[in-house]
Amino acid sequence: MNTSQIKSLNDQFILNTYGERKLALVRGSGVSVWDADGREYLDFFAGIAVVSLGHCHPEVTEAICRQARTLVHVSNLYYIERQVQLAKILSEHSFASRWFFCNCGATANEAAIKLARRYWVQKGTPKPDILAMQQSFHGRTLAALTATGQPKYHQGFEPLASGISATVPYDDVEALERAITPSTGAVILEPIQGEGGVRVPSAGYLRAVREICSKRGVLMILDEVQTGMGRTGKLFAHEHAGIFPDIMTLAKALGNGVPIGALGCTEEVASGFGPGMHASTFGGNPLCTAAALATVSVMTRPGFLEHVCEVGGYFMEKLHQLAAKYPVIREIRGKGLMIGVELNTEVKPVVDKMQEAGIICGPAGPKVLRFVPPLVIEKEHVDRVVTALDTILGAL
Ligand SMILES: *Cc1c(COP(=O)(O)O)cnc(C)c1O
């Protein structure tokens, strides 16, 4: 099918939640994708920070194919070999020692909220309230949506989940201290807010949140769905702050495109869940955990994260040179290869023009241009993107 044939079937049969799009991408390899009419694009969005090893990475593809020929699905009524291997490698590379697998970021956050509530019930001191941040994003299921501090996503879906309040200003330690009450059981936040505009908090913020949570008896849940898996130059973004949370959620890049979400937690917090308390039919099935195991194996090899830091630093430097030239650039934010360029103007026309120039990037809110490319990009790819952006901003 060509693009217009795909579009017309979409318009006829797909619920209208995504609005109009320009491209139908049908093939990918490394940092390139091709549309249904055969045109090639340099992908600096990676399916929203998902395809971190590049499209159709040979080792992940091989793991998927091998697993597809062996066993695609059983249920969690049985032990799953790939799942336990994945949990082991994730534990070896993080603070977490216990894992629950699900299907996406939203379901990982649902699991985190449920675990936090159960943990305090189990302790005999129920504290059901969950605090979340303004401008956050935690997913579209009802509890995760309630924890998402962007009113535009709530409209028309009330009543939202009770006991969850996303009204704490981000990067404001005192506001968090004031918001905690005796019934606050957990705080959920992103180490860097992604969807909310690539907002990097001030240097001591995460550490201060950790200290407040420990002091006040509140669990710290870090949503690393977007920041995790090497995106910021560490395997998990909280490592930059030298702290660890009680619970962390993962999804996006974990399976390099195969849908999988995860919750990792400390041994102590893991005691909140017992048999029958939480479950997922597909969660951690052989196919998705085989893909994630291959993905994590590549990401934890020597040199992988160093490459992210080096290319990310180079990209930042080039963007700062553009910022010196174009006052339309208000601010450049980010870490590693999670980068937001805030403009003084609407970002959509810029995204469209980049696309016309053969480069895929995306927005993070109305005025922030977001780059979350595959982590395997090279400096020459950065040069192409910066040159195109230079031309487009010059013509604005
Ligand atoms: C994308 C995202 C989610 C939601 O993930 P889904 O897989 O779409 O459910 C949650 N939290 C953060 C920080 C995200 O970036």
Coordinates of C-alpha atoms in Angstrom, one line a residue, residues 137-306:
F137 CA 3.2 12.4 32.5
H138 CA 2.6 8.9 33.7
G139 CA 0.3 7.3 31.1
R140 CA -3.4 7.2 30.1
T141 CA -5.0 4.5 32.3
L142 CA -7.1 6.0 35.0
A143 CA -4.7 6.0 38.0
A144 CA -1.7 6.9 35.8
L145 CA -3.8 9.6 34.2
T146 CA -4.8 11.0 37.5
A147 CA -1.1 11.2 38.5
T148 CA -0.5 13.1 35.2
G149 CA -0.3 16.7 36.2
Q150 CA -1.7 18.2 32.9
P151 CA -5.4 19.1 33.1
K152 CA -5.8 18.9 29.3
Y153 CA -5.4 15.1 29.6
H154 CA -8.1 14.9 32.4
Q155 CA -10.9 16.8 30.6
G156 CA -14.0 14.7 30.3
F157 CA -12.7 11.7 32.1
E158 CA -13.8 12.6 35.5
P159 CA -14.3 11.1 38.1
L160 CA -10.6 10.4 38.3
A161 CA -9.0 8.0 40.7
S162 CA -9.3 9.1 44.3
G163 CA -6.4 9.6 46.6
I164 CA -4.0 10.7 43.8
S165 CA -3.1 14.3 43.5
A166 CA -0.9 15.7 40.8
T167 CA -0.6 19.3 42.1
V168 CA 2.9 19.5 43.6
P169 CA 5.1 21.9 41.6
Y170 CA 8.1 20.1 40.1
D171 CA 11.6 21.0 41.2
D172 CA 10.2 22.6 44.4
V173 CA 11.4 20.9 47.5
E174 CA 9.5 23.0 50.0
A175 CA 6.2 22.5 48.1
L176 CA 6.7 18.8 48.4
E177 CA 7.4 19.0 52.1
R178 CA 4.2 21.0 52.6
A179 CA 2.1 18.6 50.5
I180 CA 2.9 15.5 52.5
T181 CA 0.3 14.5 55.1
P182 CA 0.2 11.5 57.5
S183 CA -1.8 9.7 54.8
T184 CA 0.7 10.2 52.0
G185 CA 2.1 6.8 51.1
A186 CA 4.1 7.6 48.0
V187 CA 5.4 10.3 45.7
I188 CA 5.7 9.6 42.0
L189 CA 7.9 11.7 39.7
E190 CA 10.1 11.6 36.7
P191 CA 13.8 12.2 37.1
I192 CA 13.5 14.5 34.0
Q193 CA 10.0 15.4 32.9
G194 CA 9.7 14.1 29.3
E195 CA 6.2 14.7 27.8
G196 CA 5.9 17.8 30.0
G197 CA 8.6 19.6 28.1
V198 CA 12.0 17.9 28.8
R199 CA 12.3 19.6 32.2
V200 CA 15.6 18.9 34.0
P201 CA 15.3 19.6 37.8
S202 CA 18.0 21.6 39.7
A203 CA 21.1 19.7 40.8
G204 CA 20.1 18.6 44.4
Y205 CA 16.4 18.1 43.7
L206 CA 16.2 14.3 43.5
R207 CA 18.4 13.9 46.5
A208 CA 16.3 16.3 48.5
V209 CA 13.1 14.4 47.5
R210 CA 14.8 11.1 48.6
E211 CA 15.7 12.6 52.0
I212 CA 12.2 14.0 52.5
C213 CA 10.6 10.7 51.6
S214 CA 12.9 8.8 53.9
K215 CA 12.4 11.2 56.8
R216 CA 8.6 11.4 56.4
G217 CA 8.0 7.7 55.7
V218 CA 6.9 8.1 52.1
L219 CA 7.8 5.7 49.3
M220 CA 9.7 7.3 46.4
I221 CA 8.5 6.1 43.0
L222 CA 10.6 7.1 40.0
D223 CA 9.0 6.9 36.6
E224 CA 12.0 6.0 34.4
V225 CA 9.7 5.0 31.6
Q226 CA 11.4 7.5 29.3
T227 CA 14.6 8.4 31.1
G228 CA 15.6 4.8 31.7
M229 CA 17.6 2.3 29.6
G230 CA 20.5 4.6 28.9
R231 CA 18.6 7.5 27.5
T232 CA 20.4 10.1 29.7
G233 CA 23.8 8.5 29.6
K234 CA 23.4 6.4 32.7
L235 CA 21.4 3.2 32.6
F236 CA 18.9 4.9 34.9
A237 CA 18.6 8.7 35.3
H238 CA 18.5 8.6 39.1
E239 CA 22.1 7.3 39.0
H240 CA 23.2 10.9 38.1
A241 CA 21.8 12.0 41.5
G242 CA 23.6 9.2 43.4
I243 CA 20.4 8.1 45.0
F244 CA 17.9 5.3 44.5
P245 CA 14.1 5.2 44.8
D246 CA 12.0 2.5 46.5
I247 CA 10.2 1.7 43.3
M248 CA 11.1 2.4 39.6
T249 CA 9.0 1.9 36.5
L250 CA 10.4 1.2 33.0
A251 CA 8.9 0.6 29.6
K252 CA 9.7 2.6 26.4
A253 CA 13.2 1.4 25.4
L254 CA 13.2 -1.8 27.5
G255 CA 12.3 -4.1 24.6
N256 CA 13.6 -1.9 21.8
G257 CA 10.1 -1.7 20.3
V258 CA 8.5 -4.9 21.6
P259 CA 5.9 -3.8 24.1
I260 CA 7.0 -4.4 27.7
G261 CA 6.8 -2.5 31.0
A262 CA 8.5 -3.3 34.3
L263 CA 8.4 -2.4 37.9
G264 CA 11.6 -2.8 40.0
C265 CA 11.7 -2.4 43.7
T266 CA 13.7 -3.0 46.9
E267 CA 13.3 -6.3 48.8
E268 CA 11.6 -4.3 51.6
V269 CA 8.9 -2.8 49.4
A270 CA 8.5 -6.1 47.5
S271 CA 6.9 -7.5 50.7
G272 CA 3.8 -5.4 49.9
F273 CA 2.7 -7.9 47.2
G274 CA 1.8 -11.5 47.8
P275 CA 0.2 -14.2 45.6
G276 CA -2.9 -13.1 43.8
M277 CA -2.6 -9.4 44.5
H278 CA -1.5 -8.3 41.1
A279 CA -1.1 -9.9 37.7
S280 CA -0.9 -9.5 33.9
T281 CA -1.8 -12.0 31.2
F282 CA 0.9 -10.9 28.8
G283 CA 3.3 -9.4 31.3
G284 CA 6.8 -10.8 31.0
N285 CA 5.8 -13.4 28.4
P286 CA 8.6 -15.3 26.6
L287 CA 8.6 -13.2 23.5
C288 CA 8.8 -9.7 25.0
T289 CA 11.3 -10.8 27.7
A290 CA 13.5 -12.4 25.1
A291 CA 13.5 -9.1 23.2
A292 CA 14.2 -7.1 26.4
L293 CA 16.9 -9.5 27.5
A294 CA 18.7 -9.0 24.2
T295 CA 18.2 -5.2 24.5
V296 CA 19.6 -5.0 28.0
S297 CA 22.5 -7.2 27.1
V298 CA 23.6 -4.8 24.4
M299 CA 23.0 -1.7 26.6
T300 CA 25.1 -3.0 29.5
R301 CA 28.2 -3.7 27.3
P302 CA 31.3 -1.6 28.0
G303 CA 31.3 1.6 26.0
F304 CA 27.6 1.8 25.3
L305 CA 26.7 4.5 27.8
E306 CA 29.9 6.4 27.1

